Amino acid sequence: MIKPLTRASSRTFQTWGRTHRCAPVALHLPESEAEVVALVKEVGRRGQTLRVVGAGHSWTDIACTDGHLLRLERLNRVLRIDRENGLVVAEAGISLRELVCHLSDFGLALPSLGSIAEQTLAGAISTGTHGSGATVGNLSSLVESLRLVTGRGEVVEASREHHPDVFAAARVGLGCLGVITQVTMRCVPIFNLHERCWTLPFDEALRQMQTLADTHEFIKFWWLPHTDRIQVFAADRTSAPETCPALTRRADKLGMITPVFRSILWLGGHFSPAIPTLNRLVCLGYFGQRERVERSDGVFNLAMPPRHLEAEFAFAREDGPAAFEQLRAWVEWEQLRVNFIGELRFVAADDIWMSPAYGRDACHIGAYCGRSAHAPQYFAGLEAIAARMGARPHWGKMFGWEGAELRRVFERFDDFCALRDELDPDRVFENAFSRRVFG
Ligand SMILES: Cc1cc2nc3c(=O)[nH]c(=O)nc-3n(C[C@H](O)[C@H](O)[C@H](O)COP(=O)(O)OP(=O)(O)OC[C@H]3O[C@@H](n4cnc5c(N)ncnc54)[C@H](O)[C@@H]3O)c2cc1C
């Protein structure tokens, strides 16, 4: 018998961005892989469905279900650290923050991170979460092996050597191939980054982007719509010591970034004609020249932003600047009011079937904004540019494409579907998202 582990009142699930909400029939918090196996088998036997949720930090309904919802917060231990070979084995439900913290105790770090570390390890890799650097792959590309409970309740340990197809697919598995219970990640000796920031006129930044991406190990670009300047964030490894103590750093982040962006989102949401002026003020006050040396995770991660919406597409690297230019033109042409940053980041090519960076170096363009009447049109504009240029959506961020459009841009789409038929023939892991994506 399936015994849900929580009361019905705590069962409702909502994404961090409040974009989707669902009421699963039961919520389960397994404490071992054996419990996951038993649950998957029982759900399958009953002809029901099950979905794992990580930290719920995707804007899409990728983790939502009306069936059984599984959270792995009790499977969150670091199991092994192999310093010599730079490997860490962790349970899938650990948060990236906990993992990074644990690694730092052993003088180790992840080679790259995105803007936050609240995600779970399995949740982050399942959508291809990434940071930014032309030679730096996404987090999924750091996976050396993983353990997966398939729809039949079998445990598969996949790596380049064993079950290579499962390995190629399940590193960005979208929650559709099984429950990941353990992940082995590549890690590196802990390192400091020297971050330098400066602004450039929009067109000049577009001209310099590719060269800057080749010059700096980590690089990203922020643009506030209605301004004509781009903020460059470039970071490189250094043996220099940190320039600001942890407390000052924290106060700085909380004191500056969070209130500034919360204010523009709030004001912009309530009084949209003010958005262009607000953006220009923020650009004047916040964008500009500065530098610091800090431990890598302190540079990669930002303070948690205020609630907002995001859409993001991975363009072929060479198309990035032109696509960013077209996004600006779209905002101007449609006279949209957009009260949050647009971001351009680089991700190195990988061999993971459903990764947005599969087979080609990618330039990710993110369109972010608060809830407003103009948000759907802003995102539709980015989606249209992406369609014209053959870009691929970030699975965790808002997009409207379905099967045919996705098959066109993900070359290994059919291979993924065939493997899904093998691993989950009875569609135990199906939800509304997977029905839209795979039909
Ligand atoms: C404020 C904010 C900042 C962000 N910054 C970035 C960024 O810098 N770069 C970037 O690329 N993305 C970013 N994202 C997006 C985010 O990293 C992804 O959407 C990520 O997948 C969320 O992880 P999660 O743990 O919340 O997973 P969820 O959103 O809960 O789930 C994502 C998918 O993982 C599956 N899943 C979870 N656990 C398992 C498991 N054990 N086995 C199998 N499948 C599983 C779920 O079923 C679902 O399909 C950001 C999101 C937010 C809210």
Coordinates of C-alpha atoms and ligand atoms in Angstrom, one line a residue:
M1 CA 0.0 0.0 0.0
I2 CA 1.2 3.6 -0.7
K3 CA 1.3 5.6 2.5
P4 CA 1.7 9.3 1.8
L5 CA 4.0 10.8 4.4
T6 CA 2.3 14.2 4.9
R7 CA -1.1 15.5 5.6
A8 CA -3.3 16.6 2.7
S9 CA -3.2 20.3 3.7
S10 CA 0.5 20.5 3.0
R11 CA 0.2 18.8 -0.4
T12 CA -0.4 21.8 -2.7
F13 CA 2.7 22.7 -4.7
Q14 CA 3.5 26.1 -6.3
T15 CA 6.5 27.1 -8.3
W16 CA 8.8 29.7 -6.9
G17 CA 7.7 32.2 -9.6
R18 CA 4.0 31.5 -8.8
T19 CA 3.6 30.6 -12.4
H20 CA 2.0 27.1 -11.7
R21 CA 0.2 25.4 -8.9
C22 CA -1.0 21.8 -8.5
A23 CA -2.6 19.5 -6.0
P24 CA -1.0 16.1 -6.1
V25 CA -2.9 13.1 -4.7
A26 CA -0.1 12.5 -2.2
L27 CA 3.3 13.9 -1.3
H28 CA 6.1 11.5 -0.4
L29 CA 9.5 12.1 1.3
P30 CA 11.4 8.9 0.8
E31 CA 14.5 8.3 2.9
S32 CA 16.2 5.7 0.8
E33 CA 16.6 4.5 -2.8
A34 CA 14.7 1.3 -1.8
E35 CA 11.7 3.4 -0.8
V36 CA 11.8 5.2 -4.1
V37 CA 11.9 1.9 -6.0
A38 CA 8.9 0.5 -3.9
L39 CA 6.9 3.7 -4.6
V40 CA 7.6 3.8 -8.3
K41 CA 6.6 0.1 -8.6
E42 CA 3.4 0.6 -6.6
V43 CA 2.4 3.8 -8.5
G44 CA 3.0 1.9 -11.8
R45 CA 1.0 -1.1 -10.6
R46 CA -1.9 1.2 -9.9
G47 CA -1.6 2.9 -13.3
Q48 CA -1.1 6.2 -11.6
T49 CA 1.6 8.9 -12.2
L50 CA 4.5 10.3 -10.2
R51 CA 6.7 13.3 -10.5
V52 CA 9.8 14.4 -8.5
V53 CA 10.1 18.0 -7.6
G54 CA 13.4 19.6 -6.7
A55 CA 13.2 23.1 -5.1
G56 CA 10.4 24.2 -7.4
H57 CA 12.6 26.9 -9.0
S58 CA 11.5 26.3 -12.6
W59 CA 9.0 28.7 -14.1
T60 CA 7.5 26.0 -16.3
D61 CA 5.1 23.3 -15.0
I62 CA 7.9 20.8 -15.6
A63 CA 7.7 19.5 -12.0
C64 CA 3.9 19.8 -11.5
T65 CA 1.6 16.8 -11.2
D66 CA -1.9 15.8 -10.2
G67 CA -0.5 12.3 -9.3
H68 CA 2.0 11.5 -6.7
L69 CA 4.7 14.1 -5.9
L70 CA 8.1 13.1 -4.6
R71 CA 10.5 15.3 -2.8
L72 CA 14.0 14.1 -2.0
E73 CA 14.8 16.5 0.8
R74 CA 15.6 13.5 3.0
L75 CA 18.0 12.1 0.4
N76 CA 20.4 15.0 0.7
R77 CA 23.7 13.6 2.0
V78 CA 27.2 13.9 0.5
L79 CA 28.2 10.2 0.3
R80 CA 31.8 10.3 -0.9
I81 CA 34.5 12.8 -1.8
D82 CA 37.5 11.7 -3.9
R83 CA 39.9 14.7 -3.7
E84 CA 42.5 13.0 -5.8
N85 CA 40.2 12.5 -8.8
G86 CA 38.1 15.6 -8.2
L87 CA 34.8 13.8 -7.7
V88 CA 31.9 14.1 -5.3
V89 CA 29.1 11.6 -4.9
A90 CA 25.9 13.1 -3.4
E91 CA 22.3 12.2 -3.0
A92 CA 20.0 13.8 -5.5
G93 CA 18.0 15.9 -3.2
I94 CA 20.9 18.0 -1.8
S95 CA 20.7 21.7 -2.6
L96 CA 23.5 23.2 -4.6
R97 CA 24.2 25.5 -1.6
E98 CA 24.6 22.6 0.8
L99 CA 26.8 20.8 -1.8
V100 CA 29.0 23.8 -2.3
C101 CA 29.3 24.4 1.4
H102 CA 30.3 20.8 2.0
L103 CA 32.8 20.8 -0.8
S104 CA 34.4 24.0 0.6
D105 CA 35.1 22.1 3.9
F106 CA 37.3 19.8 1.8
G107 CA 39.0 22.6 -0.2
L108 CA 36.9 21.8 -3.3
A109 CA 34.4 23.7 -5.5
L110 CA 32.1 23.2 -8.5
P111 CA 33.8 24.7 -11.6
S112 CA 30.7 26.8 -12.3
L113 CA 27.3 27.8 -10.9
G114 CA 24.3 29.8 -12.0
S115 CA 23.0 32.9 -10.3
I116 CA 21.5 31.1 -7.3
A117 CA 22.2 27.9 -5.4
E118 CA 18.7 27.1 -4.0
Q119 CA 18.0 24.4 -6.6
T120 CA 18.5 20.7 -5.8
L121 CA 21.3 18.9 -7.5
A122 CA 19.0 16.7 -9.5
G123 CA 16.6 19.5 -10.3
A124 CA 19.3 21.8 -11.6
I125 CA 20.9 19.2 -13.9
S126 CA 17.5 17.9 -15.1
T127 CA 16.9 21.2 -17.0
G128 CA 20.5 22.0 -18.0
T129 CA 21.1 24.8 -15.4
H130 CA 24.2 26.9 -16.3
G131 CA 26.4 29.8 -15.4
S132 CA 28.4 31.7 -18.0
G133 CA 31.7 31.2 -19.8
A134 CA 32.6 30.3 -23.4
T135 CA 34.6 27.3 -22.3
V136 CA 32.4 26.3 -19.4
G137 CA 29.6 23.7 -19.8
N138 CA 26.4 23.6 -17.9
L139 CA 26.0 21.8 -14.6
S140 CA 24.7 18.6 -16.4
S141 CA 28.0 18.4 -18.2
L142 CA 29.8 18.1 -14.9
V143 CA 28.0 14.8 -14.1
E144 CA 30.3 11.7 -14.2
S145 CA 27.6 9.2 -13.4
L146 CA 24.1 9.0 -11.9
R147 CA 21.7 6.4 -10.4
L148 CA 18.2 6.4 -11.9
V149 CA 15.1 4.5 -10.8
T150 CA 13.3 3.8 -14.1
G151 CA 9.5 3.6 -14.6
R152 CA 9.7 -0.2 -14.1
G153 CA 11.4 0.4 -10.7
E154 CA 14.8 -0.8 -11.9
V155 CA 17.9 1.0 -10.8
V156 CA 20.3 1.9 -13.6
E157 CA 23.8 3.3 -12.9
A158 CA 24.7 5.3 -15.9
S159 CA 28.1 6.8 -17.0
R160 CA 30.0 7.1 -20.2
E161 CA 31.0 3.4 -19.9
H162 CA 27.8 1.9 -18.6
H163 CA 24.5 2.6 -20.3
P164 CA 25.9 5.5 -22.3
D165 CA 22.5 6.2 -23.9
V166 CA 20.9 6.6 -20.5
F167 CA 23.8 8.8 -19.5
A168 CA 23.5 11.0 -22.6
A169 CA 19.8 11.5 -22.0
A170 CA 19.3 11.5 -18.2
R171 CA 21.7 14.3 -17.4
V172 CA 19.0 16.6 -18.8
G173 CA 16.2 14.2 -18.3
L174 CA 13.3 16.7 -17.6
G175 CA 12.1 14.4 -14.9
C176 CA 10.7 12.1 -17.7
L177 CA 13.1 9.1 -17.6
G178 CA 13.1 8.2 -13.9
V179 CA 14.0 9.4 -10.4
I180 CA 17.7 10.3 -10.0
T181 CA 18.8 9.2 -6.6
Q182 CA 22.5 9.8 -6.7
V183 CA 24.9 11.9 -8.8
T184 CA 28.6 11.9 -9.1
M185 CA 29.9 15.4 -10.0
R186 CA 33.3 16.6 -11.2
C187 CA 34.8 19.2 -8.9
V188 CA 37.9 21.3 -8.7
P189 CA 40.2 22.8 -6.0
I190 CA 38.5 25.8 -4.4
F191 CA 39.3 29.0 -6.2
N192 CA 39.0 32.8 -6.0
L193 CA 37.7 34.9 -8.9
H194 CA 38.8 38.4 -9.7
E195 CA 35.6 40.1 -11.0
R196 CA 35.7 43.3 -13.0
C197 CA 32.5 45.1 -14.1
W198 CA 32.1 48.0 -16.5
T199 CA 29.6 49.5 -18.8
L200 CA 29.7 49.8 -22.6
P201 CA 27.3 51.5 -25.1
F202 CA 24.9 48.8 -26.3
D203 CA 26.2 48.6 -29.9
E204 CA 29.9 48.6 -28.7
A205 CA 29.1 45.8 -26.3
L206 CA 27.6 43.7 -29.1
R207 CA 30.7 44.3 -31.2
Q208 CA 33.1 43.3 -28.3
M209 CA 31.0 40.4 -26.9
Q210 CA 32.7 37.5 -28.7
T211 CA 36.2 38.8 -28.1
L212 CA 35.4 39.4 -24.4
A213 CA 34.0 35.9 -24.1
D214 CA 37.3 34.5 -25.5
T215 CA 39.3 36.6 -23.1
H216 CA 37.6 36.0 -19.8
E217 CA 36.9 32.6 -18.3
F218 CA 33.5 33.8 -17.0
I219 CA 31.5 36.5 -18.6
K220 CA 28.0 37.8 -18.7
F221 CA 26.1 40.9 -19.9
W222 CA 23.2 42.7 -18.5
W223 CA 21.0 45.2 -20.3
L224 CA 18.2 47.2 -18.7
P225 CA 15.6 47.8 -21.4
H226 CA 15.0 51.6 -22.2
T227 CA 18.7 52.2 -21.7
D228 CA 21.5 52.1 -24.2
R229 CA 24.2 50.7 -22.0
I230 CA 25.2 47.2 -21.2
Q231 CA 26.9 46.1 -17.9
V232 CA 29.8 43.6 -18.4
F233 CA 30.7 41.2 -15.6
A234 CA 34.0 39.5 -16.3
A235 CA 35.7 37.1 -13.9
D236 CA 39.0 35.2 -14.0
R237 CA 40.8 32.9 -11.6
T238 CA 43.3 34.5 -9.3
S239 CA 45.5 33.5 -6.4
A240 CA 44.9 36.9 -4.8
P241 CA 43.1 36.9 -1.5
E242 CA 39.5 38.0 -1.1
T243 CA 39.0 41.8 -1.0
C244 CA 36.0 41.9 1.2
P245 CA 35.0 39.9 4.3
A246 CA 31.9 37.7 4.2
L247 CA 29.8 40.0 6.3
T248 CA 30.4 43.1 4.2
R249 CA 29.8 41.1 1.1
R250 CA 26.4 39.8 2.4
A251 CA 25.4 43.3 3.6
D252 CA 26.4 44.6 0.2
K253 CA 24.3 42.1 -1.7
L254 CA 21.2 42.5 0.5
G255 CA 21.6 46.2 0.9
M256 CA 22.0 46.9 -2.8
I257 CA 20.8 44.4 -5.3
T258 CA 17.6 43.1 -3.6
P259 CA 16.0 46.5 -2.6
V260 CA 17.0 48.1 -5.9
F261 CA 15.5 45.4 -8.0
R262 CA 12.5 44.9 -5.7
S263 CA 11.8 48.6 -6.0
I264 CA 11.9 48.8 -9.8
L265 CA 9.7 45.7 -10.1
W266 CA 7.2 47.1 -7.6
L267 CA 7.2 50.6 -9.0
G268 CA 7.2 49.4 -12.6
G269 CA 4.3 47.0 -11.8
H270 CA 2.2 49.8 -10.3
F271 CA 3.1 52.7 -12.6
S272 CA 4.4 51.4 -15.9
P273 CA 4.9 54.8 -17.6
A274 CA 7.7 55.3 -15.0
I275 CA 9.6 52.2 -16.1
P276 CA 12.0 53.8 -18.7
T277 CA 13.0 56.6 -16.2
L278 CA 13.4 54.1 -13.4
N279 CA 15.6 51.8 -15.6
R280 CA 17.8 54.8 -16.5
L281 CA 18.2 55.8 -12.9
V282 CA 19.1 52.2 -11.9
C283 CA 21.5 52.1 -14.8
L284 CA 23.2 55.3 -13.6
G285 CA 23.3 54.3 -10.0
Y286 CA 24.0 50.6 -10.1
F287 CA 25.8 49.8 -13.4
G288 CA 29.4 51.0 -13.6
Q289 CA 32.9 50.2 -12.9
R290 CA 34.0 48.1 -9.9
E291 CA 36.0 45.1 -9.0
R292 CA 36.5 42.6 -6.2
V293 CA 38.2 39.3 -5.5
E294 CA 36.0 36.7 -3.9
R295 CA 35.5 32.9 -3.6
S296 CA 34.0 31.6 -6.8
D297 CA 30.5 30.8 -5.4
G298 CA 30.3 34.4 -4.0
V299 CA 30.9 35.7 -7.5
F300 CA 28.6 33.3 -9.3
N301 CA 25.6 33.5 -7.0
L302 CA 23.6 36.7 -6.5
A303 CA 21.3 37.6 -3.7
M304 CA 17.9 35.9 -4.2
P305 CA 16.1 38.3 -6.6
P306 CA 12.5 39.4 -6.0
R307 CA 9.8 37.3 -7.6
H308 CA 9.7 37.8 -11.4
L309 CA 9.2 35.9 -14.7
E310 CA 11.8 34.6 -17.0
A311 CA 12.1 33.2 -20.5
E312 CA 15.4 32.1 -22.0
F313 CA 16.7 30.6 -25.2
A314 CA 20.0 29.1 -26.2
F315 CA 21.2 30.6 -29.6
A316 CA 24.2 29.3 -31.5
R317 CA 27.1 31.2 -30.1
E318 CA 27.6 33.3 -33.2
D319 CA 24.0 34.4 -33.3
G320 CA 23.9 35.8 -29.7
P321 CA 24.7 39.5 -30.4
A322 CA 22.3 39.7 -33.3
A323 CA 19.6 38.1 -31.3
F324 CA 20.2 40.5 -28.4
E325 CA 20.0 43.4 -30.9
Q326 CA 16.7 42.1 -32.2
L327 CA 15.3 41.8 -28.7
R328 CA 16.1 45.5 -28.1
A329 CA 14.4 46.4 -31.5
W330 CA 11.3 44.4 -30.5
V331 CA 11.0 46.3 -27.2
E332 CA 11.3 49.6 -29.0
W333 CA 9.1 48.7 -32.0
E334 CA 6.3 47.4 -29.7
Q335 CA 6.8 50.2 -27.2
L336 CA 6.9 47.6 -24.4
R337 CA 7.6 48.6 -20.8
V338 CA 10.1 46.1 -19.4
N339 CA 11.2 46.5 -15.8
F340 CA 14.0 44.0 -15.3
I341 CA 17.2 43.0 -16.9
G342 CA 17.9 41.1 -20.1
E343 CA 20.9 38.8 -19.8
L344 CA 23.3 37.3 -22.2
R345 CA 25.5 34.3 -21.1
F346 CA 27.8 31.8 -22.8
V347 CA 27.7 28.0 -22.4
A348 CA 30.1 25.5 -23.9
A349 CA 28.8 22.7 -26.2
D350 CA 28.1 19.3 -24.7
D351 CA 26.8 15.9 -25.8
I352 CA 23.7 15.7 -23.7
W353 CA 20.7 15.0 -26.0
M354 CA 18.2 17.5 -24.6
S355 CA 20.7 20.1 -23.4
P356 CA 20.2 23.5 -25.0
A357 CA 23.9 23.4 -25.7
Y358 CA 23.9 20.0 -27.4
G359 CA 26.5 19.9 -30.2
R360 CA 27.2 23.6 -30.3
D361 CA 28.6 26.5 -28.2
A362 CA 25.6 28.5 -27.0
C363 CA 24.7 32.0 -26.2
H364 CA 21.8 32.1 -23.8
I365 CA 19.6 35.1 -23.9
G366 CA 17.3 35.6 -20.9
A367 CA 14.3 38.0 -20.9
Y368 CA 13.2 38.8 -17.4
C369 CA 10.4 41.0 -16.1
G370 CA 7.8 41.5 -13.4
R371 CA 4.2 40.6 -13.9
S372 CA 2.8 43.2 -16.3
A373 CA 0.5 43.5 -19.3
H374 CA 3.6 43.7 -21.5
A375 CA 5.3 40.5 -20.2
P376 CA 3.5 38.0 -22.6
Q377 CA 4.4 40.2 -25.6
Y378 CA 8.0 40.6 -24.5
F379 CA 8.4 36.8 -24.2
A380 CA 6.5 36.2 -27.5
G381 CA 9.1 38.5 -29.1
L382 CA 12.0 36.5 -27.8
E383 CA 10.3 33.3 -28.8
A384 CA 9.8 34.6 -32.4
I385 CA 13.5 35.6 -32.6
A386 CA 14.4 32.2 -31.3
A387 CA 12.2 30.4 -33.8
R388 CA 13.8 32.4 -36.7
M389 CA 17.3 31.6 -35.5
G390 CA 16.8 28.0 -34.5
A391 CA 17.5 28.6 -30.8
R392 CA 16.4 26.1 -28.1
P393 CA 14.4 26.9 -24.9
H394 CA 15.7 26.6 -21.4
W395 CA 13.5 23.9 -20.0
G396 CA 13.0 25.6 -16.7
K397 CA 11.9 28.9 -18.1
M398 CA 8.7 30.1 -19.8
F399 CA 8.1 29.0 -23.4
G400 CA 5.1 28.0 -25.4
W401 CA 6.6 25.6 -27.9
E402 CA 5.3 22.0 -28.2
G403 CA 6.4 18.8 -29.9
A404 CA 6.9 19.8 -33.5
E405 CA 8.8 23.0 -32.7
L406 CA 11.0 21.3 -30.2
R407 CA 11.8 18.3 -32.4
R408 CA 13.0 20.9 -35.0
V409 CA 15.6 22.3 -32.7
F410 CA 16.6 19.4 -30.5
E411 CA 18.4 17.0 -32.9
R412 CA 18.2 14.0 -30.6
F413 CA 14.5 14.5 -29.7
D414 CA 13.5 11.2 -31.3
D415 CA 16.3 9.3 -29.6
F416 CA 15.1 10.7 -26.3
C417 CA 11.6 9.6 -27.0
A418 CA 12.7 6.1 -27.9
L419 CA 14.7 5.8 -24.7
R420 CA 11.8 7.1 -22.7
D421 CA 9.6 4.3 -24.3
E422 CA 12.2 1.9 -22.9
L423 CA 12.7 3.4 -19.5
D424 CA 9.1 4.4 -18.8
P425 CA 6.9 2.4 -21.1
D426 CA 3.8 2.9 -18.8
R427 CA 4.4 6.7 -18.5
V428 CA 4.7 6.6 -14.7
F429 CA 6.5 10.0 -15.0
E430 CA 4.0 11.7 -17.3
N431 CA 2.5 15.1 -16.5
A432 CA 0.9 17.9 -18.5
F433 CA 4.3 19.3 -19.4
S434 CA 5.6 16.0 -20.8
R435 CA 2.3 15.6 -22.8
R436 CA 2.8 19.0 -24.4
V437 CA 6.5 18.3 -25.1
F438 CA 6.3 14.7 -26.3
G439 CA 2.6 14.4 -27.3
Ligands
LIG1 C1 15.8 33.0 -9.0 C2 16.2 32.0 -10.0 C3 17.4 32.1 -10.6 C4 17.8 31.1 -11.6 N1 19.0 31.2 -12.1 C5 19.4 30.3 -13.1 C6 20.7 30.4 -13.7 O1 21.5 31.2 -13.4 N2 20.9 29.5 -14.7 C7 20.0 28.6 -15.1 O2 20.3 27.8 -16.1 N3 18.8 28.5 -14.5 C8 18.5 29.3 -13.5 N4 17.3 29.2 -12.9 C9 16.4 28.0 -13.3 C10 16.6 26.8 -12.4 O3 18.0 26.6 -12.2 C11 16.0 25.5 -13.1 O4 14.7 25.7 -13.5 C12 16.2 24.3 -12.2 O5 15.8 23.2 -12.9 C13 15.4 24.4 -10.9 O6 15.9 23.4 -10.0 P1 14.9 22.8 -8.9 O7 15.7 22.0 -8.0 O8 14.1 23.8 -8.4 O9 14.0 21.8 -9.8 P2 12.5 21.8 -10.1 O10 12.2 23.1 -10.8 O11 11.7 21.4 -8.9 O12 12.4 20.6 -11.2 C14 13.0 20.7 -12.4 C15 13.0 19.4 -13.1 O13 13.8 18.5 -12.4 C16 13.1 17.2 -12.2 N5 13.7 16.6 -11.0 C17 13.9 17.1 -9.8 N6 14.5 16.2 -9.0 C18 14.7 15.1 -9.7 C19 15.2 13.8 -9.5 N7 15.7 13.5 -8.3 N8 15.1 12.9 -10.5 C20 14.7 13.2 -11.7 N9 14.2 14.4 -12.0 C21 14.2 15.3 -11.0 C22 11.7 17.7 -12.0 O14 10.8 16.6 -12.2 C23 11.6 18.7 -13.1 O15 11.4 18.0 -14.3 C24 16.9 30.1 -11.9 C25 15.6 30.0 -11.3 C26 15.3 30.9 -10.3 C27 13.9 30.8 -9.6

